[in-house]
PDB file of C-alpha atoms and ligand atoms in Angstrom:
ATOM      1  CA  UNK A   1     -20.929  34.888  -9.368  1.00 74.00           C
ATOM      2  CA  UNK A   2     -19.809  32.615  -6.546  1.00 82.00           C
ATOM      3  CA  UNK A   3     -18.246  29.232  -7.323  1.00 77.00           C
ATOM      4  CA  UNK A   4     -18.301  26.481  -4.760  1.00 83.00           C
ATOM      5  CA  UNK A   5     -14.903  24.798  -4.322  1.00 87.00           C
ATOM      6  CA  UNK A   6     -14.357  21.051  -4.007  1.00 92.00           C
ATOM      7  CA  UNK A   7     -11.644  18.526  -3.273  1.00 94.00           C
ATOM      8  CA  UNK A   8      -9.250  17.411  -5.998  1.00 95.00           C
ATOM      9  CA  UNK A   9     -10.250  13.857  -7.077  1.00 95.00           C
ATOM     10  CA  UNK A  10      -6.994  12.441  -5.663  1.00 96.00           C
ATOM     11  CA  UNK A  11      -7.653  14.035  -2.227  1.00 96.00           C
ATOM     12  CA  UNK A  12     -11.161  12.600  -2.332  1.00 96.00           C
ATOM     13  CA  UNK A  13      -9.869   9.108  -3.128  1.00 97.00           C
ATOM     14  CA  UNK A  14      -7.344   9.304  -0.264  1.00 97.00           C
ATOM     15  CA  UNK A  15     -10.161  10.278   2.146  1.00 98.00           C
ATOM     16  CA  UNK A  16     -12.457   7.476   0.909  1.00 98.00           C
ATOM     17  CA  UNK A  17      -9.696   4.885   1.127  1.00 98.00           C
ATOM     18  CA  UNK A  18      -8.718   6.062   4.612  1.00 98.00           C
ATOM     19  CA  UNK A  19     -12.282   5.707   5.828  1.00 98.00           C
ATOM     20  CA  UNK A  20     -12.677   2.178   4.364  1.00 98.00           C
ATOM     21  CA  UNK A  21      -9.413   0.960   5.916  1.00 98.00           C
ATOM     22  CA  UNK A  22     -10.273   2.847   9.120  1.00 98.00           C
ATOM     23  CA  UNK A  23     -13.399   0.656   9.446  1.00 98.00           C
ATOM     24  CA  UNK A  24     -11.090  -2.384   9.185  1.00 98.00           C
ATOM     25  CA  UNK A  25      -8.928  -1.114  12.070  1.00 98.00           C
ATOM     26  CA  UNK A  26      -6.079   0.517  10.088  1.00 98.00           C
ATOM     27  CA  UNK A  27      -4.582   3.814  11.349  1.00 98.00           C
ATOM     28  CA  UNK A  28      -3.324   6.575   9.065  1.00 98.00           C
ATOM     29  CA  UNK A  29       0.428   7.352   9.165  1.00 98.00           C
ATOM     30  CA  UNK A  30       2.430   9.847   7.046  1.00 98.00           C
ATOM     31  CA  UNK A  31       6.126   9.888   6.162  1.00 98.00           C
ATOM     32  CA  UNK A  32       8.856  11.965   4.498  1.00 98.00           C
ATOM     33  CA  UNK A  33       9.097  12.480   0.710  1.00 98.00           C
ATOM     34  CA  UNK A  34      12.885  12.846   0.916  1.00 98.00           C
ATOM     35  CA  UNK A  35      14.297   9.483   1.926  1.00 98.00           C
ATOM     36  CA  UNK A  36      17.658   7.840   2.487  1.00 98.00           C
ATOM     37  CA  UNK A  37      19.050   4.953   0.479  1.00 96.00           C
ATOM     38  CA  UNK A  38      18.828   2.914   3.684  1.00 97.00           C
ATOM     39  CA  UNK A  39      15.039   3.193   4.105  1.00 98.00           C
ATOM     40  CA  UNK A  40      14.105   3.248   0.398  1.00 97.00           C
ATOM     41  CA  UNK A  41      16.241   0.200  -0.484  1.00 97.00           C
ATOM     42  CA  UNK A  42      18.693  -1.453   1.978  1.00 97.00           C
ATOM     43  CA  UNK A  43      16.281  -2.010   4.878  1.00 97.00           C
ATOM     44  CA  UNK A  44      13.769  -3.454   2.379  1.00 97.00           C
ATOM     45  CA  UNK A  45      16.138  -6.287   1.519  1.00 96.00           C
ATOM     46  CA  UNK A  46      17.410  -4.498  -1.637  1.00 96.00           C
ATOM     47  CA  UNK A  47      21.195  -4.066  -1.197  1.00 91.00           C
ATOM     48  CA  UNK A  48      23.241  -1.761  -3.512  1.00 91.00           C
ATOM     49  CA  UNK A  49      24.159  -4.412  -6.095  1.00 90.00           C
ATOM     50  CA  UNK A  50      20.672  -6.006  -6.188  1.00 90.00           C
ATOM     51  CA  UNK A  51      19.193  -6.070  -9.728  1.00 86.00           C
ATOM     52  CA  UNK A  52      15.726  -5.304  -8.285  1.00 85.00           C
ATOM     53  CA  UNK A  53      16.830  -1.671  -7.779  1.00 87.00           C
ATOM     54  CA  UNK A  54      16.188  -1.279 -11.519  1.00 86.00           C
ATOM     55  CA  UNK A  55      12.450  -1.677 -10.761  1.00 88.00           C
ATOM     56  CA  UNK A  56      12.557   1.876  -9.363  1.00 90.00           C
ATOM     57  CA  UNK A  57      14.176   4.568 -11.563  1.00 92.00           C
ATOM     58  CA  UNK A  58      15.457   6.800  -8.816  1.00 95.00           C
ATOM     59  CA  UNK A  59      15.876  10.584  -8.564  1.00 96.00           C
ATOM     60  CA  UNK A  60      18.965  11.018  -6.362  1.00 95.00           C
ATOM     61  CA  UNK A  61      19.574  14.320  -4.560  1.00 97.00           C
ATOM     62  CA  UNK A  62      22.876  16.187  -4.595  1.00 97.00           C
ATOM     63  CA  UNK A  63      25.435  15.800  -3.118  1.00 97.00           C
ATOM     64  CA  UNK A  64      25.238  12.181  -4.288  1.00 95.00           C
ATOM     65  CA  UNK A  65      27.624  11.124  -1.514  1.00 95.00           C
ATOM     66  CA  UNK A  66      24.809  11.786   1.040  1.00 96.00           C
ATOM     67  CA  UNK A  67      22.705   9.023  -0.579  1.00 96.00           C
ATOM     68  CA  UNK A  68      19.453  10.981  -0.250  1.00 97.00           C
ATOM     69  CA  UNK A  69      16.674  10.551  -2.806  1.00 97.00           C
ATOM     70  CA  UNK A  70      13.051  11.341  -3.592  1.00 97.00           C
ATOM     71  CA  UNK A  71      11.233   8.241  -2.350  1.00 98.00           C
ATOM     72  CA  UNK A  72      10.334   5.919  -5.209  1.00 97.00           C
ATOM     73  CA  UNK A  73       7.606   4.195  -3.193  1.00 98.00           C
ATOM     74  CA  UNK A  74       5.841   4.434   0.194  1.00 98.00           C
ATOM     75  CA  UNK A  75       7.345   1.111   1.384  1.00 98.00           C
ATOM     76  CA  UNK A  76      10.171   2.818   3.379  1.00 98.00           C
ATOM     77  CA  UNK A  77       7.440   3.777   5.866  1.00 98.00           C
ATOM     78  CA  UNK A  78       6.991   0.085   6.684  1.00 98.00           C
ATOM     79  CA  UNK A  79      10.501   0.111   8.127  1.00 98.00           C
ATOM     80  CA  UNK A  80      10.251   3.519   9.812  1.00 98.00           C
ATOM     81  CA  UNK A  81       7.001   2.499  11.518  1.00 98.00           C
ATOM     82  CA  UNK A  82       8.143  -0.980  12.573  1.00 98.00           C
ATOM     83  CA  UNK A  83      11.351   0.448  14.089  1.00 98.00           C
ATOM     84  CA  UNK A  84       9.313   2.584  16.486  1.00 98.00           C
ATOM     85  CA  UNK A  85       6.254   0.421  17.210  1.00 98.00           C
ATOM     86  CA  UNK A  86       5.723  -3.016  18.659  1.00 97.00           C
ATOM     87  CA  UNK A  87       3.275  -5.384  16.905  1.00 98.00           C
ATOM     88  CA  UNK A  88       0.387  -6.002  16.552  1.00 98.00           C
ATOM     89  CA  UNK A  89      -0.477  -3.077  14.263  1.00 98.00           C
ATOM     90  CA  UNK A  90      -2.315  -2.148  11.081  1.00 98.00           C
ATOM     91  CA  UNK A  91      -1.460   1.039   9.207  1.00 98.00           C
ATOM     92  CA  UNK A  92      -1.994   2.721   5.866  1.00 98.00           C
ATOM     93  CA  UNK A  93       0.376   5.364   4.491  1.00 98.00           C
ATOM     94  CA  UNK A  94      -0.760   7.545   1.580  1.00 98.00           C
ATOM     95  CA  UNK A  95       1.827   9.829  -0.032  1.00 98.00           C
ATOM     96  CA  UNK A  96       3.592  11.269  -3.037  1.00 98.00           C
ATOM     97  CA  UNK A  97       6.326   9.234  -4.758  1.00 98.00           C
ATOM     98  CA  UNK A  98       8.745  10.106  -7.558  1.00 97.00           C
ATOM     99  CA  UNK A  99      10.332   8.159 -10.416  1.00 96.00           C
ATOM    100  CA  UNK A 100      12.700   9.099 -13.217  1.00 95.00           C
ATOM    101  CA  UNK A 101      10.617   7.513 -15.950  1.00 91.00           C
ATOM    102  CA  UNK A 102       8.907   8.358 -19.241  1.00 94.00           C
ATOM    103  CA  UNK A 103       5.205   9.088 -18.877  1.00 96.00           C
ATOM    104  CA  UNK A 104       2.342   7.394 -20.730  1.00 97.00           C
ATOM    105  CA  UNK A 105      -1.351   6.732 -20.142  1.00 97.00           C
ATOM    106  CA  UNK A 106      -0.654   4.616 -17.029  1.00 97.00           C
ATOM    107  CA  UNK A 107       2.682   6.081 -15.843  1.00 97.00           C
ATOM    108  CA  UNK A 108       3.450   9.457 -14.262  1.00 97.00           C
ATOM    109  CA  UNK A 109       6.853  10.603 -12.968  1.00 97.00           C
ATOM    110  CA  UNK A 110       5.184  11.917  -9.796  1.00 97.00           C
ATOM    111  CA  UNK A 111       2.163  10.099  -8.404  1.00 98.00           C
ATOM    112  CA  UNK A 112       0.550   8.953  -5.153  1.00 98.00           C
ATOM    113  CA  UNK A 113       0.806   5.563  -3.546  1.00 98.00           C
ATOM    114  CA  UNK A 114      -1.042   3.952  -0.686  1.00 98.00           C
ATOM    115  CA  UNK A 115       0.983   1.607   1.508  1.00 98.00           C
ATOM    116  CA  UNK A 116      -0.684  -0.882   3.848  1.00 98.00           C
ATOM    117  CA  UNK A 117       0.953  -2.961   6.592  1.00 98.00           C
ATOM    118  CA  UNK A 118      -0.524  -5.445   9.041  1.00 98.00           C
ATOM    119  CA  UNK A 119       1.609  -7.414  11.528  1.00 98.00           C
ATOM    120  CA  UNK A 120       0.056  -9.813  14.027  1.00 98.00           C
ATOM    121  CA  UNK A 121       0.156 -13.473  15.089  1.00 98.00           C
ATOM    122  CA  UNK A 122      -0.541 -16.153  12.443  1.00 97.00           C
ATOM    123  CA  UNK A 123      -1.245 -13.783   9.565  1.00 98.00           C
ATOM    124  CA  UNK A 124      -1.395 -15.544   6.195  1.00 98.00           C
ATOM    125  CA  UNK A 125      -1.794 -14.727   2.506  1.00 98.00           C
ATOM    126  CA  UNK A 126      -5.509 -15.488   3.025  1.00 98.00           C
ATOM    127  CA  UNK A 127      -5.788 -12.439   5.328  1.00 98.00           C
ATOM    128  CA  UNK A 128      -4.124 -10.244   2.668  1.00 98.00           C
ATOM    129  CA  UNK A 129      -6.543 -11.496   0.030  1.00 98.00           C
ATOM    130  CA  UNK A 130      -9.556 -11.077   2.334  1.00 98.00           C
ATOM    131  CA  UNK A 131      -8.653  -7.507   3.363  1.00 98.00           C
ATOM    132  CA  UNK A 132      -7.998  -6.383  -0.230  1.00 98.00           C
ATOM    133  CA  UNK A 133     -11.141  -8.059  -1.593  1.00 98.00           C
ATOM    134  CA  UNK A 134     -13.210  -6.366   1.102  1.00 98.00           C
ATOM    135  CA  UNK A 135     -11.526  -3.035   0.325  1.00 98.00           C
ATOM    136  CA  UNK A 136     -12.250  -3.301  -3.422  1.00 98.00           C
ATOM    137  CA  UNK A 137     -15.841  -4.343  -2.807  1.00 98.00           C
ATOM    138  CA  UNK A 138     -16.441  -1.250  -0.643  1.00 98.00           C
ATOM    139  CA  UNK A 139     -14.435   1.094  -2.882  1.00 98.00           C
ATOM    140  CA  UNK A 140     -15.664  -0.056  -6.314  1.00 98.00           C
ATOM    141  CA  UNK A 141     -18.861  -1.976  -5.558  1.00 97.00           C
ATOM    142  CA  UNK A 142     -19.758  -5.667  -5.442  1.00 96.00           C
ATOM    143  CA  UNK A 143     -19.551  -6.117  -9.234  1.00 94.00           C
ATOM    144  CA  UNK A 144     -15.851  -5.111  -9.378  1.00 95.00           C
ATOM    145  CA  UNK A 145     -13.479  -7.828 -10.576  1.00 97.00           C
ATOM    146  CA  UNK A 146     -10.105  -8.335  -8.870  1.00 98.00           C
ATOM    147  CA  UNK A 147      -7.366 -10.864  -9.670  1.00 98.00           C
ATOM    148  CA  UNK A 148      -4.159 -11.809  -7.825  1.00 98.00           C
ATOM    149  CA  UNK A 149      -1.050 -12.851  -9.830  1.00 98.00           C
ATOM    150  CA  UNK A 150       2.225 -14.248  -8.459  1.00 98.00           C
ATOM    151  CA  UNK A 151       4.961 -11.593  -8.586  1.00 98.00           C
ATOM    152  CA  UNK A 152       8.310 -10.644  -7.090  1.00 96.00           C
ATOM    153  CA  UNK A 153       9.393  -7.880  -4.699  1.00 96.00           C
ATOM    154  CA  UNK A 154      12.551  -8.390  -2.578  1.00 96.00           C
ATOM    155  CA  UNK A 155      10.748  -7.325   0.617  1.00 98.00           C
ATOM    156  CA  UNK A 156       7.974  -9.950   0.460  1.00 98.00           C
ATOM    157  CA  UNK A 157       7.772 -13.714   0.178  1.00 98.00           C
ATOM    158  CA  UNK A 158       5.546 -14.736  -1.498  1.00 98.00           C
ATOM    159  CA  UNK A 159       4.726 -11.671  -3.604  1.00 98.00           C
ATOM    160  CA  UNK A 160       1.643 -10.876  -5.691  1.00 98.00           C
ATOM    161  CA  UNK A 161       0.298  -8.191  -7.982  1.00 98.00           C
ATOM    162  CA  UNK A 162      -3.325  -7.143  -7.902  1.00 98.00           C
ATOM    163  CA  UNK A 163      -5.213  -6.200 -11.074  1.00 98.00           C
ATOM    164  CA  UNK A 164      -8.722  -4.809 -11.409  1.00 98.00           C
ATOM    165  CA  UNK A 165     -10.943  -4.741 -14.498  1.00 98.00           C
ATOM    166  CA  UNK A 166     -10.879  -1.189 -15.892  1.00 97.00           C
ATOM    167  CA  UNK A 167     -13.621   0.028 -18.229  1.00 95.00           C
ATOM    168  CA  UNK A 168     -13.177   3.182 -20.339  1.00 95.00           C
ATOM    169  CA  UNK A 169     -14.498   4.498 -23.677  1.00 93.00           C
ATOM    170  CA  UNK A 170     -11.872   2.277 -25.331  1.00 92.00           C
ATOM    171  CA  UNK A 171     -13.151  -0.947 -23.741  1.00 96.00           C
ATOM    172  CA  UNK A 172     -12.409  -3.156 -20.738  1.00 97.00           C
ATOM    173  CA  UNK A 173      -9.035  -4.558 -19.675  1.00 97.00           C
ATOM    174  CA  UNK A 174      -7.057  -5.499 -16.559  1.00 98.00           C
ATOM    175  CA  UNK A 175      -5.092  -2.663 -14.922  1.00 98.00           C
ATOM    176  CA  UNK A 176      -2.371  -3.379 -12.349  1.00 98.00           C
ATOM    177  CA  UNK A 177      -3.251  -1.512  -9.163  1.00 98.00           C
ATOM    178  CA  UNK A 178      -1.017  -2.929  -6.420  1.00 98.00           C
ATOM    179  CA  UNK A 179       2.069  -4.876  -5.458  1.00 98.00           C
ATOM    180  CA  UNK A 180       1.708  -6.897  -2.260  1.00 98.00           C
ATOM    181  CA  UNK A 181       2.810  -9.933  -0.303  1.00 98.00           C
ATOM    182  CA  UNK A 182       3.880 -11.433   3.029  1.00 98.00           C
ATOM    183  CA  UNK A 183       6.534  -9.276   4.716  1.00 98.00           C
ATOM    184  CA  UNK A 184       9.943 -10.942   4.191  1.00 98.00           C
ATOM    185  CA  UNK A 185      11.558 -12.361   7.387  1.00 98.00           C
ATOM    186  CA  UNK A 186      14.727 -10.318   6.609  1.00 97.00           C
ATOM    187  CA  UNK A 187      12.695  -7.086   6.782  1.00 98.00           C
ATOM    188  CA  UNK A 188      11.188  -8.104  10.142  1.00 98.00           C
ATOM    189  CA  UNK A 189      14.630  -9.063  11.528  1.00 98.00           C
ATOM    190  CA  UNK A 190      16.083  -5.727  10.361  1.00 95.00           C
ATOM    191  CA  UNK A 191      13.641  -3.872  12.660  1.00 98.00           C
ATOM    192  CA  UNK A 192      13.969  -6.278  15.600  1.00 98.00           C
ATOM    193  CA  UNK A 193      10.673  -8.160  15.121  1.00 98.00           C
ATOM    194  CA  UNK A 194      10.971 -11.930  15.568  1.00 98.00           C
ATOM    195  CA  UNK A 195       9.614 -13.632  12.391  1.00 98.00           C
ATOM    196  CA  UNK A 196       9.023 -16.873  14.284  1.00 98.00           C
ATOM    197  CA  UNK A 197       6.545 -15.027  16.530  1.00 98.00           C
ATOM    198  CA  UNK A 198       5.015 -12.424  14.173  1.00 98.00           C
ATOM    199  CA  UNK A 199       3.987 -12.392  10.528  1.00 98.00           C
ATOM    200  CA  UNK A 200       2.188  -9.962   8.311  1.00 98.00           C
ATOM    201  CA  UNK A 201       1.314  -8.626   4.914  1.00 98.00           C
ATOM    202  CA  UNK A 202       1.969  -5.378   3.090  1.00 98.00           C
ATOM    203  CA  UNK A 203       0.662  -3.793  -0.076  1.00 99.00           C
ATOM    204  CA  UNK A 204       1.392  -0.687  -2.137  1.00 98.00           C
ATOM    205  CA  UNK A 205      -1.167   0.646  -4.618  1.00 98.00           C
ATOM    206  CA  UNK A 206      -1.320   3.518  -7.086  1.00 98.00           C
ATOM    207  CA  UNK A 207      -3.855   6.150  -5.969  1.00 98.00           C
ATOM    208  CA  UNK A 208      -4.295   7.670  -9.462  1.00 98.00           C
ATOM    209  CA  UNK A 209      -4.917   4.161 -10.812  1.00 98.00           C
ATOM    210  CA  UNK A 210      -7.547   3.585  -8.104  1.00 98.00           C
ATOM    211  CA  UNK A 211      -9.212   6.786  -9.319  1.00 98.00           C
ATOM    212  CA  UNK A 212      -8.894   5.708 -12.973  1.00 98.00           C
ATOM    213  CA  UNK A 213     -10.786   2.481 -12.239  1.00 98.00           C
ATOM    214  CA  UNK A 214     -13.408   4.148 -10.052  1.00 97.00           C
ATOM    215  CA  UNK A 215     -14.213   6.915 -12.554  1.00 96.00           C
ATOM    216  CA  UNK A 216     -13.438   5.124 -15.864  1.00 96.00           C
ATOM    217  CA  UNK A 217     -10.542   7.479 -16.758  1.00 97.00           C
ATOM    218  CA  UNK A 218      -8.162   6.329 -19.483  1.00 96.00           C
ATOM    219  CA  UNK A 219      -5.103   8.567 -18.878  1.00 97.00           C
ATOM    220  CA  UNK A 220      -3.289   9.021 -15.561  1.00 98.00           C
ATOM    221  CA  UNK A 221      -1.717  12.293 -16.749  1.00 97.00           C
ATOM    222  CA  UNK A 222      -5.102  14.078 -16.600  1.00 97.00           C
ATOM    223  CA  UNK A 223      -4.952  14.241 -12.784  1.00 96.00           C
ATOM    224  CA  UNK A 224      -1.984  16.605 -12.601  1.00 93.00           C
ATOM    225  CA  UNK A 225      -2.339  18.910 -15.632  1.00 92.00           C
ATOM    226  CA  UNK A 226      -4.362  21.472 -13.656  1.00 90.00           C
ATOM    227  CA  UNK A 227      -7.063  21.497 -16.368  1.00 92.00           C
ATOM    228  CA  UNK A 228     -10.201  22.686 -14.553  1.00 91.00           C
ATOM    229  CA  UNK A 229     -12.495  21.200 -17.226  1.00 93.00           C
ATOM    230  CA  UNK A 230     -11.260  17.797 -16.002  1.00 94.00           C
ATOM    231  CA  UNK A 231     -11.037  18.511 -12.272  1.00 92.00           C
ATOM    232  CA  UNK A 232     -14.465  20.190 -12.058  1.00 90.00           C
ATOM    233  CA  UNK A 233     -16.225  17.029 -13.198  1.00 91.00           C
ATOM    234  CA  UNK A 234     -15.699  15.481  -9.750  1.00 89.00           C
TER     235      UNK A 234
HETATM  236  C1  YSA B 301       4.921  -4.387  -2.981  1.00 67.54           C
HETATM  237  C2  YSA B 301       4.925  -5.297  -1.926  1.00 67.54           C
HETATM  238  C3  YSA B 301       4.669  -4.822  -0.628  1.00 67.54           C
HETATM  239  O1  YSA B 301       4.712  -5.673   0.420  1.00 67.54           O
HETATM  240  C4  YSA B 301       4.376  -3.482  -0.392  1.00 67.54           C
HETATM  241  C5  YSA B 301       4.365  -2.581  -1.455  1.00 67.54           C
HETATM  242  C6  YSA B 301       4.630  -3.041  -2.737  1.00 67.54           C
HETATM  243  C7  YSA B 301       4.645  -2.097  -3.883  1.00 67.54           C
HETATM  244  C8  YSA B 301       6.046  -1.581  -4.225  1.00 67.54           C
HETATM  245  N1  YSA B 301       6.565  -0.721  -3.187  1.00 67.54           N
HETATM  246  C9  YSA B 301       5.971  -0.779  -5.532  1.00 67.54           C
HETATM  247  O2  YSA B 301       6.218   0.409  -5.558  1.00 67.54           O
HETATM  248  N2  YSA B 301       5.559  -1.518  -6.563  1.00 67.54           N
HETATM  249  S1  YSA B 301       5.237  -0.875  -8.014  1.00 67.54           S
HETATM  250  O3  YSA B 301       6.411  -0.223  -8.547  1.00 67.54           O
HETATM  251  O4  YSA B 301       4.705  -1.928  -8.853  1.00 67.54           O
HETATM  252  O5  YSA B 301       4.131   0.208  -7.792  1.00 67.54           O
HETATM  253  C10 YSA B 301       2.935  -0.116  -7.060  1.00 67.54           C
HETATM  254  C11 YSA B 301       1.741   0.481  -7.765  1.00 67.54           C
HETATM  255  O6  YSA B 301       1.942   1.882  -7.961  1.00 67.54           O
HETATM  256  C12 YSA B 301       1.491  -0.084  -9.159  1.00 67.54           C
HETATM  257  O7  YSA B 301       0.790  -1.295  -9.081  1.00 67.54           O
HETATM  258  C13 YSA B 301       0.684   1.035  -9.786  1.00 67.54           C
HETATM  259  O8  YSA B 301      -0.671   1.000  -9.368  1.00 67.54           O
HETATM  260  C14 YSA B 301       1.325   2.271  -9.195  1.00 67.54           C
HETATM  261  N3  YSA B 301       2.350   2.817 -10.087  1.00 67.54           N
HETATM  262  C15 YSA B 301       3.595   2.332 -10.308  1.00 67.54           C
HETATM  263  N4  YSA B 301       4.277   3.111 -11.169  1.00 67.54           N
HETATM  264  C16 YSA B 301       3.434   4.110 -11.513  1.00 67.54           C
HETATM  265  C17 YSA B 301       2.201   3.928 -10.828  1.00 67.54           C
HETATM  266  N5  YSA B 301       1.167   4.783 -10.977  1.00 67.54           N
HETATM  267  C18 YSA B 301       1.340   5.851 -11.803  1.00 67.54           C
HETATM  268  N6  YSA B 301       2.509   6.100 -12.468  1.00 67.54           N
HETATM  269  C19 YSA B 301       3.562   5.266 -12.341  1.00 67.54           C
HETATM  270  N7  YSA B 301       4.717   5.537 -12.982  1.00 67.54           N
END
């Protein structure tokens, strides 16, 4: 008997997200999974002694003296892209990230993130909110509920976190989907972009969590167990 194959739900989400942001003028960019301390931390305004490094439990590669690591987030691609390209631009960067952390229903040690970056003239927090609200409306439908909370990341000022209402068999509650904010002037200066002329926003979201909200799934670990009874439902 022949069985028709299909995309893994995470690949499908990445394609859907790419097409929604593509309609809003964002281009797709990819980057390396092995990163340097410079791009993962220093160039993002997180120097070696900065307490915010504890936000990302890092898997360092040997020899430790080389300061190479498995990227803990897709944000290093903001710096790599801005070093090589002149604004204005809008990009999204999907990719695998790695963290040395215990797993639970909302945390994996290896998962996918989606980075977004827009730099132009006179960009404000209102543009960030508008773009993300439009994205969630197209991705989840007009009855989806999104909230923005003040938060802190060293590479943005101000910073926010974005939660979406998540309904599963267990009930409905807010799930954190993204960190975001206005790109910090120090990050722009680091790549030679004048913050008095250009401004912009960035965001980084969890792709598995986007899928959890879209499909009402209550455990992030289901995506990577290889259990076909789960995967074949999509
Ligand atoms: C913040 C500001 C910006 O201007 C740009 C990007 C960011 C996000 C930042 N780089 C970051 O990684 N923040 S985060 O640690 O809070 O992760 C972002 C999102 O990834 C979370 O909101 C969540 O949806 C997902 N995530 C985080 N840890 C996870 C996870 N998903 C599954 N398993 C984990 N362990």
